[in-house]
Amino acid sequence: CREVALGHLCEFIEDCEFTKLSVRVLHFLGEEGPATARPTVYIRHIYNRVVLENAVVRAAAVSALAKFGAAPKADAALQRSVRVLLTRCLDDRDDEVRDRAAWGLRMTGAEQTRSRYVRDDSTFSLAVLERRLVEYCADPQAAKRSRFDFAGVPRISRAQEEETRHRVRLDAMDQVLTGSALSTSAAAAKDDVPQSAEEERSMDNKLLAAIPELAAFGEQPLVSSQRAVELTESETEYVVRCVKHVYERHVVFQFDVTNTIAEQVLEQVEVAMESDDIDGLLQPVVAVSIPVLRYDAPGTAYVAFERLTDDIPAASFACTLKFIVKECDPATGEPEEGDDGFDDDYSLEAVDLGPGDFIQPTYIPDSDALWESLEGGESIETFALSSFESIEECITKVCDLLNMCPLEGALSPRSKAAHKAAFTGKWMGRAKTVARTRMTYQKGAGVTMELTVRSEDPTVSELVVSAIA
């Protein structure tokens, strides 16, 4: 089906008189053509554009040719043919075409250069790059101290970049439809730049370090901070959500609590956590309570555990919210005079700690090459997941459990019957890890999934697989 569609596009550009359309089609041919069974079929149509078209289209055609020569599937004969065509383009009368031809020859001639500049589908997080450049330029002494460090700018996949753009477009449409965009200033919009995972971890680390009882943990690297998990329904008297922060030697549970009863003030609010699965693995060391929790004014409590061994704990914690209740005047929020209050507690949903919490979701460029290099540290397991009614539901849950960075197309199944997905991350922020899944779905039987994990640390592969079990 793909070959037929690409064939129609080749015929289309033969007679196309619109430069923009021709450029877009050539770009698409350069992206999809090299992965087909017979890529040489499309090279002839592309090179015709170099001979017959204007400079803009010729430049696009040269770039498309270079992609054919730099593709992973390109054999020696195909690379040689592409290089011959690119060499002819060096005599073009337009400098842009000549420059692209020279670039193409450079890319197709060296394997290391080809992998870095052509096959690597990562890009800088543009929002973070802009913010760092603005900060660098605003500091008069920055240029004197050192050059701008691109290593500090996180890289993301093209799929993540497109997802971010799509989310921004949807938010902009919602603002226009609701009328909120009319009252939003340009400065506020500029400040609402999405943060990268690295920046979020840095921000979480700073917030935790500002709490005296937890300040000592800031000396360790923060491995991961998980998404907030709701421990109560949103309509209940007390709304609680939990965020897990994993350090090198400690695990911190952050509980964000909101009191929704206007006639009550809560004091000495804390969360009691109990588990039978942590003996010899985790030991509670710090509990930070909320002194006073007024109506609709969120507060945060913390419970911290120390890891006693290098073994990874897998535990479920029973959580109970404990506090002193005092009646208050809803108008002032102050407790009634002479009211000593009474002790009370409120049961919460359990909080789970598993192997996925110790993985840092990180995009790793050229994951295919990394996968091949890690063949020795492999673990494979097959799961019968009968509770899922679709592949899309299953892959979303698997991504949450693994806590790894989904690669392009991982969360967007094209078929309801079968799907393949890949994820990358770093175990404890150090050992690079790649996971691949193959799924099939049958009505009535649910999803059958094969999970294969490879890591730089052979013992990690089995631990990551156990995140699903």
Coordinates of C-alpha atoms in Angstrom, one line a residue, residues 86-399:
L86 CA 25.2 14.0 -6.0
T87 CA 28.6 14.6 -7.6
R88 CA 26.8 15.8 -10.8
C89 CA 24.9 18.2 -8.6
L90 CA 28.1 19.9 -7.5
D91 CA 28.1 21.8 -10.9
D92 CA 24.7 23.3 -10.4
R93 CA 24.4 27.0 -11.0
D94 CA 22.6 27.6 -7.7
D95 CA 24.8 27.8 -4.6
E96 CA 22.1 26.2 -2.3
V97 CA 21.9 23.1 -4.5
R98 CA 25.7 22.9 -4.6
D99 CA 26.0 23.2 -0.8
R100 CA 23.3 20.5 -0.3
A101 CA 25.1 18.2 -2.7
A102 CA 28.4 18.7 -0.9
W103 CA 26.6 18.0 2.4
G104 CA 25.0 14.9 1.0
L105 CA 28.4 13.5 -0.2
R106 CA 29.8 14.1 3.3
M107 CA 26.9 12.4 5.0
T108 CA 26.9 9.3 2.7
G109 CA 30.7 8.9 2.9
A110 CA 31.2 8.4 6.6
E111 CA 29.3 6.0 8.8
Q112 CA 29.8 7.9 12.0
T113 CA 28.7 11.2 10.4
R114 CA 25.8 9.5 8.8
S115 CA 24.5 8.1 12.1
R116 CA 24.9 11.4 13.9
Y117 CA 23.4 13.8 11.5
V118 CA 21.0 11.8 9.3
R119 CA 19.8 8.7 11.2
D120 CA 19.5 10.4 14.5
D121 CA 15.9 11.5 14.8
S122 CA 16.4 13.5 17.9
T123 CA 16.3 17.3 18.2
F124 CA 16.8 19.9 20.8
S125 CA 13.9 20.9 23.0
L126 CA 13.3 24.3 21.4
A127 CA 11.5 25.8 24.3
V128 CA 14.3 24.9 26.7
L129 CA 16.9 26.0 24.2
E130 CA 15.3 29.4 23.9
R131 CA 15.0 29.8 27.6
R132 CA 18.6 28.9 28.2
L133 CA 19.8 31.2 25.4
V134 CA 17.8 34.1 26.9
E135 CA 19.3 33.5 30.3
Y136 CA 22.8 33.2 28.8
C137 CA 22.4 36.5 26.9
A138 CA 20.9 38.3 29.9
D139 CA 23.9 37.5 32.1
P140 CA 26.8 40.0 31.2
Q141 CA 29.4 37.7 32.7
A142 CA 28.2 34.4 31.2
A143 CA 30.2 34.9 27.9
K144 CA 33.3 35.7 29.9
R145 CA 33.1 32.6 32.0
S146 CA 32.4 30.0 29.2
R147 CA 30.8 29.4 25.9
F148 CA 27.2 28.4 25.7
D149 CA 26.9 24.7 26.7
F150 CA 24.6 22.8 24.4
A151 CA 25.1 19.6 26.4
G152 CA 22.8 21.2 29.1
V153 CA 19.9 21.4 26.6
P154 CA 17.9 18.1 26.6
R155 CA 17.2 16.3 23.4
I156 CA 13.8 14.9 22.5
S157 CA 12.5 12.7 19.7
R158 CA 10.7 14.1 16.7
A159 CA 7.6 12.4 17.9
Q160 CA 7.8 14.2 21.2
E161 CA 8.4 17.5 19.4
E162 CA 5.3 16.9 17.3
E163 CA 3.3 15.9 20.3
T164 CA 4.3 19.1 22.1
R165 CA 3.3 21.3 19.1
H166 CA 0.0 19.4 18.8
R167 CA -0.7 20.0 22.5
V168 CA 0.1 23.8 22.1
R169 CA -2.2 24.0 19.1
L170 CA -5.0 22.4 21.0
D171 CA -4.5 24.6 24.0
A172 CA -4.5 27.7 21.7
M173 CA -7.8 26.5 20.1
D174 CA -9.4 26.0 23.5
Q175 CA -8.4 29.5 24.6
V176 CA -9.9 31.0 21.4
L177 CA -13.1 29.0 21.8
T178 CA -13.5 29.9 25.4
G179 CA -12.4 33.5 25.0
S180 CA -9.6 33.2 27.5
A181 CA -7.0 34.0 24.9
L182 CA -8.4 37.6 24.7
S183 CA -7.5 38.2 28.3
T184 CA -4.1 36.5 28.3
S185 CA -1.1 38.7 28.0
A186 CA 1.8 37.9 25.7
A187 CA 4.2 37.8 28.7
A188 CA 2.0 35.2 30.4
A189 CA 1.9 33.1 27.3
K190 CA 5.7 33.3 27.0
D191 CA 6.1 32.1 30.6
D192 CA 3.9 29.1 29.9
V193 CA 6.6 27.1 28.2
P194 CA 6.5 23.4 28.7
Q195 CA 9.3 22.1 30.8
S196 CA 11.5 19.1 29.9
A197 CA 11.7 16.1 32.2
E198 CA 15.2 17.2 33.2
E199 CA 14.0 20.6 34.2
E200 CA 11.0 19.2 36.1
R201 CA 13.4 16.9 38.1
S202 CA 15.7 19.9 38.8
M203 CA 12.6 21.9 40.0
D204 CA 11.4 19.1 42.2
N205 CA 14.9 18.7 43.7
K206 CA 15.0 22.4 44.6
L207 CA 11.6 22.3 46.2
L208 CA 12.5 19.2 48.3
A209 CA 15.9 20.7 49.3
A210 CA 14.0 23.8 50.6
I211 CA 12.4 21.6 53.3
P212 CA 14.8 21.4 56.3
E213 CA 14.0 17.8 57.1
L214 CA 14.7 16.7 53.5
A215 CA 17.5 19.1 52.7
A216 CA 20.2 16.4 53.2
F217 CA 18.6 14.3 50.4
G218 CA 19.5 17.0 47.9
E219 CA 23.1 15.9 48.0
Q220 CA 22.1 12.7 46.1
P221 CA 21.0 12.7 42.5
L222 CA 17.2 12.7 42.0
V223 CA 16.5 9.6 39.9
S224 CA 12.9 10.3 39.1
S225 CA 9.7 12.1 40.1
Q226 CA 6.6 10.3 39.1
R227 CA 3.2 11.7 38.0
A228 CA 0.8 12.6 40.7
V229 CA -1.6 9.7 41.6
E230 CA -5.0 10.5 43.1
L231 CA -5.6 8.7 46.4
T232 CA -9.2 9.9 46.8
E233 CA -12.1 10.9 44.7
S234 CA -12.3 14.6 43.8
E235 CA -15.7 15.0 45.5
T236 CA -14.6 13.7 48.9
E237 CA -14.1 15.8 52.1
Y238 CA -10.4 15.5 51.8
V239 CA -8.6 15.3 48.4
V240 CA -5.2 13.7 48.5
R241 CA -2.7 12.9 45.7
C242 CA 0.7 11.4 45.9
V243 CA 4.0 12.0 44.1
K244 CA 6.9 9.7 44.4
H245 CA 10.5 11.0 44.4
V246 CA 13.3 8.5 44.1
Y247 CA 16.8 9.3 45.2
E248 CA 20.0 7.2 45.1
R249 CA 19.5 6.0 48.7
H250 CA 16.1 7.4 49.7
V251 CA 12.4 7.4 48.5
V252 CA 10.2 10.4 49.4
F253 CA 6.4 10.3 49.2
Q254 CA 4.8 13.7 48.7
F255 CA 1.2 14.0 49.7
D256 CA -0.7 17.1 48.5
V257 CA -3.8 17.5 50.7
T258 CA -6.8 19.7 50.3
N259 CA -9.6 20.3 52.9
T260 CA -12.9 20.8 51.2
I261 CA -15.0 21.4 54.3
A262 CA -15.4 25.1 55.0
E263 CA -16.5 24.5 58.7
Q264 CA -13.3 22.6 59.7
V265 CA -9.7 23.4 60.3
L266 CA -7.3 20.5 60.3
E267 CA -4.1 20.5 62.4
Q268 CA -1.1 18.2 62.6
V269 CA -2.0 16.5 59.3
E270 CA 0.2 13.6 58.5
V271 CA 0.1 10.4 56.5
A272 CA 0.8 7.0 58.1
M273 CA 2.2 4.4 55.7
E274 CA 2.4 0.7 56.5
S275 CA 3.6 -2.3 54.4
D276 CA 4.6 -5.9 55.1
D277 CA 6.9 -6.0 52.0
I278 CA 9.7 -3.6 53.1
D279 CA 11.3 -5.5 55.9
G280 CA 15.1 -5.2 55.5
L281 CA 14.7 -3.1 52.4
L282 CA 13.2 0.2 53.5
Q283 CA 13.3 2.1 56.8
P284 CA 11.2 5.2 57.6
V285 CA 13.4 8.1 58.5
V286 CA 11.4 11.3 58.2
A287 CA 7.8 12.3 58.4
V288 CA 6.8 16.0 57.8
S289 CA 3.3 17.0 58.8
I290 CA 1.1 20.0 57.9
P291 CA 0.7 22.2 60.9
V292 CA -2.6 23.8 59.8
L293 CA -4.8 23.0 56.9
R294 CA -7.6 25.5 56.2
Y295 CA -10.5 25.2 53.8
D296 CA -9.5 25.1 50.1
A297 CA -5.8 25.9 50.9
P298 CA -3.7 22.9 49.8
G299 CA -0.9 21.7 52.0
T300 CA 1.9 19.1 51.6
A301 CA 3.0 16.3 53.9
Y302 CA 6.0 14.1 53.3
V303 CA 7.1 10.6 54.3
A304 CA 10.7 9.5 53.6
F305 CA 12.3 6.0 53.6
E306 CA 15.9 5.0 53.5
R307 CA 17.0 2.1 51.2
L308 CA 18.9 -0.3 53.4
T309 CA 20.2 -2.5 50.6
D310 CA 20.8 -2.3 46.8
D311 CA 17.8 -4.6 46.3
I312 CA 14.9 -2.9 44.6
P313 CA 11.8 -2.9 46.8
A314 CA 8.4 -3.8 45.4
A315 CA 5.8 -2.9 47.9
S316 CA 2.2 -1.7 48.4
F317 CA 1.7 0.8 51.2
A318 CA -1.6 1.1 53.1
C319 CA -2.0 4.9 53.7
T320 CA -4.1 6.7 56.3
L321 CA -4.5 10.4 56.7
K322 CA -4.4 11.4 60.4
F323 CA -5.2 14.8 61.8
I324 CA -6.9 16.9 64.6
V325 CA -10.3 18.4 63.6
K326 CA -11.4 21.7 64.9
E327 CA -14.7 23.5 64.1
C328 CA -14.3 27.0 62.7
D329 CA -16.2 30.0 61.4
P330 CA -16.5 29.7 57.6
A331 CA -16.3 33.4 57.2
T332 CA -12.9 33.9 59.0
G333 CA -11.5 30.3 58.9
E334 CA -10.4 30.7 62.5
P335 CA -11.1 27.8 65.0
E336 CA -13.7 28.4 67.7
E337 CA -12.2 29.6 71.0
G338 CA -11.7 26.8 73.5
D339 CA -12.1 24.1 70.9
D340 CA -9.3 21.5 71.5
G341 CA -10.5 19.4 68.6
F342 CA -10.5 15.7 68.3
D343 CA -8.3 13.1 66.6
D344 CA -9.6 11.6 63.4
D345 CA -8.3 9.6 60.4
Y346 CA -9.3 9.0 56.8
S347 CA -8.4 5.9 54.8
L348 CA -6.6 6.5 51.4
E349 CA -6.0 4.3 48.4
A350 CA -2.8 2.2 48.6
V351 CA 0.4 3.5 47.1
D352 CA 2.6 1.1 45.1
L353 CA 6.4 1.2 44.7
G354 CA 7.9 -0.9 41.9
P355 CA 10.8 -1.2 39.6
G356 CA 9.4 1.4 37.2
D357 CA 9.9 4.1 39.9
F358 CA 13.7 3.6 39.7
I359 CA 13.9 4.2 36.0
Q360 CA 14.6 7.7 34.6
P361 CA 12.5 8.1 31.4
T362 CA 15.1 9.3 28.9
Y363 CA 15.1 9.6 25.1
I364 CA 18.2 7.8 23.8
P365 CA 19.1 8.6 20.1
D366 CA 19.8 5.7 17.8
S367 CA 18.2 3.2 20.0
D368 CA 18.4 0.5 17.3
A369 CA 22.2 0.5 17.5
L370 CA 22.1 0.5 21.3
W371 CA 19.7 -2.5 21.1
E372 CA 22.1 -4.5 19.0
S373 CA 25.0 -3.7 21.3
L374 CA 23.1 -5.0 24.4
E375 CA 22.3 -8.4 23.1
G376 CA 24.0 -10.1 26.1
G377 CA 21.8 -8.5 28.8
E378 CA 18.4 -9.6 27.5
S379 CA 15.3 -10.8 29.3
I380 CA 12.1 -12.0 27.6
E381 CA 8.7 -12.7 29.1
T382 CA 5.2 -13.3 27.6
F383 CA 2.1 -12.0 29.4
A384 CA -1.6 -12.9 28.9
L385 CA -3.4 -9.6 29.8
S386 CA -7.0 -10.7 29.5
S387 CA -8.4 -7.7 31.4
F388 CA -7.6 -5.2 28.6
E389 CA -10.2 -4.6 25.9
S390 CA -7.9 -2.9 23.4
I391 CA -4.2 -2.6 22.5
E392 CA -4.3 1.1 23.0
E393 CA -5.5 0.7 26.6
C394 CA -2.9 -1.9 27.2
I395 CA 0.1 0.0 25.8
T396 CA -0.8 3.1 27.8
K397 CA -0.8 1.0 31.0
V398 CA 2.4 -0.7 30.1
C399 CA 4.1 2.7 29.5

